[in-house]
DNA sequence: TATTGTTATACTCTATAACTATA
DNA sequence: TATAGTTATAGAGTATAACAATA
């Protein structure tokens, strides 16, 4: 009995290998950041976006996080309840919100960002430094080309 | 108001760009195969595996499809009900099963395989032929290195 | 006693429609 | 009348534990 199946039927598909590689990629995140700090990938991403783009609106997060508007509301609810993020009313437009990191949120965001810088090393060890850069740049090129 | 947020906080993460690229990758599958043939990605992958590995057992599919055993049962249930796959008892071991494509399943598997050969062209258009090969090979290398 | 596959069940994630409040 | 955000709800996907049949 074979222990590894022949994947010849899907070997030609970038999408297949992308989906497969995503599994250990998510595990790396979970082990280094997700579990220790109780952050889901999308929550981590939101913190990272707020670190660099303070004051963005939920409306702007919909395309950036690739998540529908109602989910952004729930996402911000959770982070606001943990006092990591706060909602501020837009002074000119009473409908719109500005999202800001609290002091606590800022500290956490900086900490997990620092941790994230080295967390993928083991996972990517099989690739040379040049290959890692190449892989990331090809993925970025692919994404930046399509509708962001 | 900026229309594209600064992703500087996550730019260094291969896992982030992998997850992001996976979104249009799934859309390509859905448009070309998923919707027209009512196949989910995991169902398509199972058909492709059976095309090359006839007679595999659900047990073998668990690691290959990265899906827990009960989900394999339900997956095979659906495809068996559509008369694409059939379960055969192992003659030597009454517990084990062999999964086979039916004639109908074989025909569908061959058809969607043929379609899949060209379906990613538009999506990957921004990459040169060499870059596409490079991307796929880096992803395969990354996966083959870790536990399959 | 261990293994293959199944059943039952709970949990999370995701998507959509309807609503509010402001403009 | 349109827009930002929220509420409510339903559907799909995922994970775990308990079970039946065979070894």
mmCIF file of C-alpha atoms (C1' of nucleotides) in Angstrom:
data_model
loop_
_atom_site.group_PDB
_atom_site.id
_atom_site.type_symbol
_atom_site.label_atom_id
_atom_site.label_comp_id
_atom_site.label_asym_id
_atom_site.label_seq_id
_atom_site.Cartn_x
_atom_site.Cartn_y
_atom_site.Cartn_z
ATOM 1 C CA UNK A 1 0.000 0.000 0.000
ATOM 2 C CA UNK A 2 1.402 3.330 -1.070
ATOM 3 C CA UNK A 3 1.832 5.878 1.678
ATOM 4 C CA UNK A 4 2.020 8.857 -0.642
ATOM 5 C CA UNK A 5 -0.456 9.169 -3.453
ATOM 6 C CA UNK A 6 0.499 10.256 -6.951
ATOM 7 C CA UNK A 7 -0.596 13.860 -7.421
ATOM 8 C CA UNK A 8 0.067 13.894 -11.171
ATOM 9 C CA UNK A 9 -3.520 14.963 -11.901
ATOM 10 C CA UNK A 10 -3.125 18.284 -10.088
ATOM 11 C CA UNK A 11 0.611 18.951 -10.302
ATOM 12 C CA UNK A 12 0.136 21.530 -13.042
ATOM 13 C CA UNK A 13 -2.139 23.726 -10.907
ATOM 14 C CA UNK A 14 -0.596 26.668 -9.072
ATOM 15 C CA UNK A 15 -3.895 27.001 -7.217
ATOM 16 C CA UNK A 16 -3.596 23.507 -5.809
ATOM 17 C CA UNK A 17 -0.101 24.016 -4.407
ATOM 18 C CA UNK A 18 -1.125 27.393 -3.103
ATOM 19 C CA UNK A 19 -4.005 25.903 -1.137
ATOM 20 C CA UNK A 20 -1.813 23.077 0.128
ATOM 21 C CA UNK A 21 0.997 25.377 1.241
ATOM 22 C CA UNK A 22 -1.538 27.554 3.025
ATOM 23 C CA UNK A 23 -2.169 24.782 5.574
ATOM 24 C CA UNK A 24 1.284 24.773 7.225
ATOM 25 C CA UNK A 25 1.376 28.543 6.730
ATOM 26 C CA UNK A 26 -1.655 28.895 8.952
ATOM 27 C CA UNK A 27 -0.180 26.475 11.467
ATOM 28 C CA UNK A 28 2.964 28.601 11.762
ATOM 29 C CA UNK A 29 0.810 31.619 12.521
ATOM 30 C CA UNK A 30 -1.299 29.713 15.040
ATOM 31 C CA UNK A 31 1.720 28.416 16.947
ATOM 32 C CA UNK A 32 3.625 31.675 17.141
ATOM 33 C CA UNK A 33 0.863 34.257 17.405
ATOM 34 C CA UNK A 34 -2.646 32.803 17.115
ATOM 35 C CA UNK A 35 -2.653 30.636 20.217
ATOM 36 C CA UNK A 36 -0.324 32.622 22.518
ATOM 37 C CA UNK A 37 -2.158 35.905 21.938
ATOM 38 C CA UNK A 38 -5.631 34.600 21.035
ATOM 39 C CA UNK A 39 -5.576 36.263 17.641
ATOM 40 C CA UNK A 40 -7.090 34.884 14.459
ATOM 41 C CA UNK A 41 -5.288 35.626 11.198
ATOM 42 C CA UNK A 42 -7.782 38.319 10.242
ATOM 43 C CA UNK A 43 -7.504 39.933 13.682
ATOM 44 C CA UNK A 44 -3.725 39.983 13.416
ATOM 45 C CA UNK A 45 -3.946 41.502 9.961
ATOM 46 C CA UNK A 46 -6.283 44.208 11.209
ATOM 47 C CA UNK A 47 -3.871 45.115 14.006
ATOM 48 C CA UNK A 48 -1.026 45.294 11.481
ATOM 49 C CA UNK A 49 -3.077 47.502 9.173
ATOM 50 C CA UNK A 50 -4.008 49.849 12.028
ATOM 51 C CA UNK A 51 -0.355 50.077 13.038
ATOM 52 C CA UNK A 52 0.509 51.570 9.664
ATOM 53 C CA UNK A 53 -2.855 53.125 8.750
ATOM 54 C CA UNK A 54 -4.307 54.626 11.947
ATOM 55 C CA UNK A 55 -7.835 55.951 11.627
ATOM 56 C CA UNK A 56 -9.033 53.825 8.725
ATOM 57 C CA UNK A 57 -12.746 53.139 8.414
ATOM 58 C CA UNK A 58 -14.521 49.766 8.377
ATOM 59 C CA UNK A 59 -15.490 50.622 4.806
ATOM 60 C CA UNK A 60 -11.813 50.692 3.839
ATOM 61 C CA UNK A 61 -11.173 47.412 5.618
ATOM 62 C CA UNK A 62 -13.727 45.502 3.549
ATOM 63 C CA UNK A 63 -11.543 45.304 0.421
ATOM 64 C CA UNK A 64 -8.271 45.286 2.388
ATOM 65 C CA UNK A 65 -9.224 42.289 4.534
ATOM 66 C CA UNK A 66 -11.336 40.642 1.821
ATOM 67 C CA UNK A 67 -14.142 40.304 4.325
ATOM 68 C CA UNK A 68 -17.770 41.498 3.988
ATOM 69 C CA UNK A 69 -18.918 44.514 5.979
ATOM 70 C CA UNK A 70 -20.946 42.683 8.652
ATOM 71 C CA UNK A 71 -17.921 40.580 9.473
ATOM 72 C CA UNK A 72 -15.816 43.699 9.939
ATOM 73 C CA UNK A 73 -18.352 44.924 12.490
ATOM 74 C CA UNK A 74 -18.067 41.682 14.481
ATOM 75 C CA UNK A 75 -14.293 41.712 14.142
ATOM 76 C CA UNK A 76 -14.044 45.244 15.518
ATOM 77 C CA UNK A 77 -16.586 44.345 18.239
ATOM 78 C CA UNK A 78 -14.306 41.589 19.502
ATOM 79 C CA UNK A 79 -11.154 43.714 19.462
ATOM 80 C CA UNK A 80 -12.968 46.670 21.032
ATOM 81 C CA UNK A 81 -14.260 44.456 23.840
ATOM 82 C CA UNK A 82 -10.665 43.419 24.515
ATOM 83 C CA UNK A 83 -9.757 47.113 24.567
ATOM 84 C CA UNK A 84 -7.301 46.750 21.711
ATOM 85 C CA UNK A 85 -9.164 48.953 19.243
ATOM 86 C CA UNK A 86 -11.549 51.878 19.607
ATOM 87 C CA UNK A 87 -14.156 53.424 17.339
ATOM 88 C CA UNK A 88 -14.229 57.187 16.905
ATOM 89 C CA UNK A 89 -16.950 59.090 15.122
ATOM 90 C CA UNK A 90 -15.930 61.103 12.101
ATOM 91 C CA UNK A 91 -16.460 64.761 12.971
ATOM 92 C CA UNK A 92 -17.546 65.736 9.442
ATOM 93 C CA UNK A 93 -19.597 62.650 8.581
ATOM 94 C CA UNK A 94 -21.652 61.190 11.403
ATOM 95 C CA UNK A 95 -22.012 57.863 9.623
ATOM 96 C CA UNK A 96 -18.343 57.085 9.238
ATOM 97 C CA UNK A 97 -15.954 55.729 11.853
ATOM 98 C CA UNK A 98 -12.234 55.987 12.464
ATOM 99 C CA UNK A 99 -10.607 52.932 13.984
ATOM 100 C CA UNK A 100 -7.659 53.471 16.312
ATOM 101 C CA UNK A 101 -5.409 51.219 18.348
ATOM 102 C CA UNK A 102 -5.630 51.826 22.096
ATOM 103 C CA UNK A 103 -2.377 52.031 24.050
ATOM 104 C CA UNK A 104 -2.868 48.360 24.903
ATOM 105 C CA UNK A 105 -3.588 47.540 21.276
ATOM 106 C CA UNK A 106 -0.550 49.459 20.106
ATOM 107 C CA UNK A 107 1.690 47.544 22.513
ATOM 108 C CA UNK A 108 0.250 44.191 21.417
ATOM 109 C CA UNK A 109 0.458 45.077 17.732
ATOM 110 C CA UNK A 110 4.106 46.045 18.071
ATOM 111 C CA UNK A 111 4.900 42.888 20.007
ATOM 112 C CA UNK A 112 3.278 40.447 17.564
ATOM 113 C CA UNK A 113 4.762 42.329 14.630
ATOM 114 C CA UNK A 114 8.224 41.822 16.106
ATOM 115 C CA UNK A 115 7.496 38.131 16.644
ATOM 116 C CA UNK A 116 6.144 37.715 13.125
ATOM 117 C CA UNK A 117 9.452 38.848 11.635
ATOM 118 C CA UNK A 118 11.149 35.549 12.470
ATOM 119 C CA UNK A 119 8.296 33.084 12.825
ATOM 120 C CA UNK A 120 8.419 31.658 9.306
ATOM 121 C CA UNK A 121 12.113 30.711 9.388
ATOM 122 C CA UNK A 122 11.646 27.036 10.278
ATOM 123 C CA UNK A 123 8.828 26.569 7.818
ATOM 124 C CA UNK A 124 10.821 28.122 4.953
ATOM 125 C CA UNK A 125 14.112 26.488 5.893
ATOM 126 C CA UNK A 126 14.015 24.210 2.853
ATOM 127 C CA UNK A 127 14.171 27.295 0.622
ATOM 128 C CA UNK A 128 17.338 29.328 0.176
ATOM 129 C CA UNK A 129 17.199 33.000 1.221
ATOM 130 C CA UNK A 130 16.960 33.939 -2.447
ATOM 131 C CA UNK A 131 14.131 31.484 -3.032
ATOM 132 C CA UNK A 132 12.178 32.850 -0.085
ATOM 133 C CA UNK A 133 12.434 36.382 -1.453
ATOM 134 C CA UNK A 134 11.507 35.104 -4.904
ATOM 135 C CA UNK A 135 8.458 33.222 -3.618
ATOM 136 C CA UNK A 136 7.175 36.215 -1.670
ATOM 137 C CA UNK A 137 7.736 38.587 -4.581
ATOM 138 C CA UNK A 138 5.997 36.312 -7.070
ATOM 139 C CA UNK A 139 2.998 36.054 -4.752
ATOM 140 C CA UNK A 140 2.933 39.820 -4.234
ATOM 141 C CA UNK A 141 3.216 40.448 -7.963
ATOM 142 C CA UNK A 142 0.338 38.067 -8.597
ATOM 143 C CA UNK A 143 -1.871 39.792 -6.032
ATOM 144 C CA UNK A 144 -0.976 43.372 -6.834
ATOM 145 C CA UNK A 145 -1.838 42.721 -10.479
ATOM 146 C CA UNK A 146 -5.430 41.659 -9.843
ATOM 147 C CA UNK A 147 -8.106 43.779 -8.218
ATOM 148 C CA UNK A 148 -7.000 44.746 -4.722
ATOM 149 C CA UNK B 1 -9.190 59.003 1.761
ATOM 150 C CA UNK B 2 -6.775 56.315 0.631
ATOM 151 C CA UNK B 3 -8.264 53.574 -1.504
ATOM 152 C CA UNK B 4 -5.443 51.118 -0.935
ATOM 153 C CA UNK B 5 -4.130 50.605 2.555
ATOM 154 C CA UNK B 6 -0.455 50.308 3.363
ATOM 155 C CA UNK B 7 0.341 46.646 3.991
ATOM 156 C CA UNK B 8 3.850 47.315 5.331
ATOM 157 C CA UNK B 9 3.085 45.498 8.583
ATOM 158 C CA UNK B 10 2.556 42.154 6.847
ATOM 159 C CA UNK B 11 4.637 42.505 3.671
ATOM 160 C CA UNK B 12 7.398 40.301 5.102
ATOM 161 C CA UNK B 13 5.071 37.308 5.618
ATOM 162 C CA UNK B 14 4.978 34.630 2.941
ATOM 163 C CA UNK B 15 1.947 33.196 4.756
ATOM 164 C CA UNK B 16 0.016 36.416 4.296
ATOM 165 C CA UNK B 17 0.576 36.614 0.555
ATOM 166 C CA UNK B 18 -0.144 32.929 0.245
ATOM 167 C CA UNK B 19 -3.525 33.325 1.910
ATOM 168 C CA UNK B 20 -4.305 36.395 -0.173
ATOM 169 C CA UNK B 21 -3.349 34.744 -3.472
ATOM 170 C CA UNK B 22 -5.482 31.762 -2.530
ATOM 171 C CA UNK B 23 -8.647 33.874 -2.883
ATOM 172 C CA UNK B 24 -8.440 34.516 -6.661
ATOM 173 C CA UNK B 25 -7.027 31.006 -7.029
ATOM 174 C CA UNK B 26 -10.244 29.577 -5.647
ATOM 175 C CA UNK B 27 -12.284 31.903 -7.834
ATOM 176 C CA UNK B 28 -10.542 30.616 -10.956
ATOM 177 C CA UNK B 29 -11.424 27.066 -9.966
ATOM 178 C CA UNK B 30 -15.019 27.985 -9.168
ATOM 179 C CA UNK B 31 -15.577 29.727 -12.519
ATOM 180 C CA UNK B 32 -14.026 27.048 -14.724
ATOM 181 C CA UNK B 33 -14.884 23.843 -12.883
ATOM 182 C CA UNK B 34 -16.630 24.380 -9.546
ATOM 183 C CA UNK B 35 -19.828 26.001 -10.811
ATOM 184 C CA UNK B 36 -20.181 24.354 -14.233
ATOM 185 C CA UNK B 37 -19.703 20.836 -12.863
ATOM 186 C CA UNK B 38 -20.909 21.339 -9.281
ATOM 187 C CA UNK B 39 -17.584 20.273 -7.818
ATOM 188 C CA UNK B 40 -15.942 21.646 -4.712
ATOM 189 C CA UNK B 41 -12.143 21.900 -4.696
ATOM 190 C CA UNK B 42 -11.801 18.836 -2.481
ATOM 191 C CA UNK B 43 -14.181 16.850 -4.702
ATOM 192 C CA UNK B 44 -12.191 17.805 -7.787
ATOM 193 C CA UNK B 45 -8.970 16.812 -6.062
ATOM 194 C CA UNK B 46 -10.431 13.452 -5.104
ATOM 195 C CA UNK B 47 -11.446 12.773 -8.710
ATOM 196 C CA UNK B 48 -7.945 13.703 -9.881
ATOM 197 C CA UNK B 49 -6.376 11.408 -7.276
ATOM 198 C CA UNK B 50 -8.636 8.511 -8.277
ATOM 199 C CA UNK B 51 -7.743 9.061 -11.920
ATOM 200 C CA UNK B 52 -4.093 8.351 -11.157
ATOM 201 C CA UNK B 53 -4.498 6.163 -8.074
ATOM 202 C CA UNK B 54 -7.488 3.884 -8.667
ATOM 203 C CA UNK B 55 -8.516 1.778 -5.698
ATOM 204 C CA UNK B 56 -7.155 3.953 -2.907
ATOM 205 C CA UNK B 57 -8.782 3.731 0.509
ATOM 206 C CA UNK B 58 -10.427 6.509 2.538
ATOM 207 C CA UNK B 59 -7.629 5.985 5.044
ATOM 208 C CA UNK B 60 -5.093 6.993 2.408
ATOM 209 C CA UNK B 61 -7.148 10.005 1.422
ATOM 210 C CA UNK B 62 -7.073 11.500 4.910
ATOM 211 C CA UNK B 63 -3.450 12.717 4.692
ATOM 212 C CA UNK B 64 -3.603 13.247 0.919
ATOM 213 C CA UNK B 65 -6.638 15.549 1.060
ATOM 214 C CA UNK B 66 -5.736 17.003 4.477
ATOM 215 C CA UNK B 67 -9.259 16.259 5.622
ATOM 216 C CA UNK B 68 -10.360 14.274 8.719
ATOM 217 C CA UNK B 69 -11.781 10.777 8.248
ATOM 218 C CA UNK B 70 -15.474 11.593 8.874
ATOM 219 C CA UNK B 71 -15.305 14.250 6.198
ATOM 220 C CA UNK B 72 -13.919 11.723 3.718
ATOM 221 C CA UNK B 73 -16.940 9.528 4.391
ATOM 222 C CA UNK B 74 -19.333 12.376 3.624
ATOM 223 C CA UNK B 75 -17.287 13.374 0.582
ATOM 224 C CA UNK B 76 -17.434 9.848 -0.853
ATOM 225 C CA UNK B 77 -21.139 9.661 0.043
ATOM 226 C CA UNK B 78 -21.863 12.695 -2.133
ATOM 227 C CA UNK B 79 -19.824 11.458 -5.094
ATOM 228 C CA UNK B 80 -21.233 7.924 -4.788
ATOM 229 C CA UNK B 81 -24.780 9.304 -4.794
ATOM 230 C CA UNK B 82 -23.951 11.100 -8.033
ATOM 231 C CA UNK B 83 -22.639 7.772 -9.368
ATOM 232 C CA UNK B 84 -19.170 9.185 -9.960
ATOM 233 C CA UNK B 85 -17.380 6.981 -7.426
ATOM 234 C CA UNK B 86 -18.052 3.543 -6.005
ATOM 235 C CA UNK B 87 -16.946 1.756 -2.862
ATOM 236 C CA UNK B 88 -15.628 -1.814 -3.110
ATOM 237 C CA UNK B 89 -14.894 -4.020 -0.140
ATOM 238 C CA UNK B 90 -11.325 -5.215 0.206
ATOM 239 C CA UNK B 91 -11.366 -9.009 -0.308
ATOM 240 C CA UNK B 92 -8.611 -9.651 2.244
ATOM 241 C CA UNK B 93 -9.591 -7.083 4.862
ATOM 242 C CA UNK B 94 -13.303 -6.668 5.435
ATOM 243 C CA UNK B 95 -12.800 -3.304 7.116
ATOM 244 C CA UNK B 96 -11.018 -1.558 4.279
ATOM 245 C CA UNK B 97 -12.505 -0.066 1.112
ATOM 246 C CA UNK B 98 -11.238 0.524 -2.381
ATOM 247 C CA UNK B 99 -12.567 3.617 -4.109
ATOM 248 C CA UNK B 100 -13.032 3.476 -7.877
ATOM 249 C CA UNK B 101 -14.290 5.901 -10.492
ATOM 250 C CA UNK B 102 -17.401 4.714 -12.308
ATOM 251 C CA UNK B 103 -17.496 5.040 -16.090
ATOM 252 C CA UNK B 104 -19.403 8.291 -15.579
ATOM 253 C CA UNK B 105 -16.860 9.437 -12.999
ATOM 254 C CA UNK B 106 -13.959 8.547 -15.262
ATOM 255 C CA UNK B 107 -15.455 10.584 -18.106
ATOM 256 C CA UNK B 108 -16.051 13.597 -15.854
ATOM 257 C CA UNK B 109 -12.605 13.347 -14.271
ATOM 258 C CA UNK B 110 -10.942 13.295 -17.688
ATOM 259 C CA UNK B 111 -13.014 16.229 -18.882
ATOM 260 C CA UNK B 112 -12.329 18.510 -15.923
ATOM 261 C CA UNK B 113 -8.669 17.530 -15.960
ATOM 262 C CA UNK B 114 -8.429 18.661 -19.561
ATOM 263 C CA UNK B 115 -10.168 21.929 -18.692
ATOM 264 C CA UNK B 116 -7.922 22.516 -15.703
ATOM 265 C CA UNK B 117 -4.826 22.492 -17.914
ATOM 266 C CA UNK B 118 -5.584 25.957 -19.278
ATOM 267 C CA UNK B 119 -7.832 27.531 -16.690
ATOM 268 C CA UNK B 120 -5.134 29.446 -14.786
ATOM 269 C CA UNK B 121 -3.741 31.269 -17.825
ATOM 270 C CA UNK B 122 -5.649 34.531 -17.344
ATOM 271 C CA UNK B 123 -4.987 34.630 -13.631
ATOM 272 C CA UNK B 124 -1.222 34.082 -14.086
ATOM 273 C CA UNK B 125 -0.931 36.344 -17.097
ATOM 274 C CA UNK B 126 1.041 38.947 -15.139
ATOM 275 C CA UNK B 127 3.801 36.378 -14.592
ATOM 276 C CA UNK B 128 6.171 35.287 -17.344
ATOM 277 C CA UNK B 129 6.158 31.596 -18.317
ATOM 278 C CA UNK B 130 9.372 31.157 -16.374
ATOM 279 C CA UNK B 131 7.938 32.889 -13.330
ATOM 280 C CA UNK B 132 4.863 30.641 -13.374
ATOM 281 C CA UNK B 133 7.044 27.537 -13.397
ATOM 282 C CA UNK B 134 9.224 29.023 -10.678
ATOM 283 C CA UNK B 135 6.234 29.859 -8.472
ATOM 284 C CA UNK B 136 4.746 26.384 -8.809
ATOM 285 C CA UNK B 137 8.064 24.690 -8.150
ATOM 286 C CA UNK B 138 8.806 26.797 -5.074
ATOM 287 C CA UNK B 139 5.380 25.938 -3.674
ATOM 288 C CA UNK B 140 5.857 22.238 -4.441
ATOM 289 C CA UNK B 141 9.319 22.260 -2.865
ATOM 290 C CA UNK B 142 7.913 23.900 0.236
ATOM 291 C CA UNK B 143 5.151 21.323 0.559
ATOM 292 C CA UNK B 144 7.166 18.236 -0.300
ATOM 293 C CA UNK B 145 9.697 19.181 2.374
ATOM 294 C CA UNK B 146 7.207 19.203 5.250
ATOM 295 C CA UNK B 147 5.096 16.260 6.370
ATOM 296 C CA UNK B 148 2.932 15.095 3.504
ATOM 297 C "C1'" DT C 1 -6.965 -4.901 21.809
ATOM 298 C "C1'" DA C 2 -6.182 -2.222 17.429
ATOM 299 C "C1'" DT C 3 -7.892 -0.584 13.032
ATOM 300 C "C1'" DT C 4 -11.252 0.989 9.289
ATOM 301 C "C1'" DG C 5 -14.923 3.394 8.461
ATOM 302 C "C1'" DT C 6 -19.293 5.527 10.068
ATOM 303 C "C1'" DT C 7 -22.630 8.249 12.844
ATOM 304 C "C1'" DA C 8 -23.802 12.040 15.672
ATOM 305 C "C1'" DT C 9 -22.918 16.506 17.075
ATOM 306 C "C1'" DA C 10 -21.030 20.870 17.973
ATOM 307 C "C1'" DC C 11 -18.452 24.734 16.464
ATOM 308 C "C1'" DT C 12 -16.642 28.095 13.464
ATOM 309 C "C1'" DC C 13 -16.678 30.622 9.378
ATOM 310 C "C1'" DT C 14 -18.905 32.922 5.723
ATOM 311 C "C1'" DA C 15 -22.574 35.101 3.054
ATOM 312 C "C1'" DT C 16 -26.911 37.639 2.491
ATOM 313 C "C1'" DA C 17 -30.839 40.360 3.523
ATOM 314 C "C1'" DA C 18 -33.043 43.696 6.310
ATOM 315 C "C1'" DC C 19 -32.539 47.578 9.293
ATOM 316 C "C1'" DT C 20 -30.691 52.438 11.526
ATOM 317 C "C1'" DA C 21 -28.728 56.767 11.241
ATOM 318 C "C1'" DT C 22 -26.765 60.049 8.864
ATOM 319 C "C1'" DA C 23 -26.029 62.567 4.532
ATOM 320 C "C1'" DT D 1 -32.229 58.736 -2.527
ATOM 321 C "C1'" DA D 2 -27.590 57.053 -1.322
ATOM 322 C "C1'" DT D 3 -24.102 55.664 2.036
ATOM 323 C "C1'" DA D 4 -21.791 53.745 6.578
ATOM 324 C "C1'" DG D 5 -22.429 50.707 9.715
ATOM 325 C "C1'" DT D 6 -25.180 47.291 12.261
ATOM 326 C "C1'" DT D 7 -28.375 43.402 13.320
ATOM 327 C "C1'" DA D 8 -30.351 39.035 12.352
ATOM 328 C "C1'" DT D 9 -30.164 34.785 10.225
ATOM 329 C "C1'" DA D 10 -29.042 30.984 7.460
ATOM 330 C "C1'" DG D 11 -25.771 28.158 5.135
ATOM 331 C "C1'" DA D 12 -21.360 25.907 4.436
ATOM 332 C "C1'" DG D 13 -17.282 24.189 6.175
ATOM 333 C "C1'" DT D 14 -14.536 21.947 9.953
ATOM 334 C "C1'" DA D 15 -13.395 19.325 14.055
ATOM 335 C "C1'" DT D 16 -14.199 15.859 17.768
ATOM 336 C "C1'" DA D 17 -16.078 12.075 20.245
ATOM 337 C "C1'" DA D 18 -18.579 7.918 20.313
ATOM 338 C "C1'" DC D 19 -19.815 3.816 17.793
ATOM 339 C "C1'" DA D 20 -20.035 -0.698 14.704
ATOM 340 C "C1'" DA D 21 -17.612 -4.055 12.184
ATOM 341 C "C1'" DT D 22 -13.578 -6.537 11.307
ATOM 342 C "C1'" DA D 23 -8.924 -7.975 12.323
#
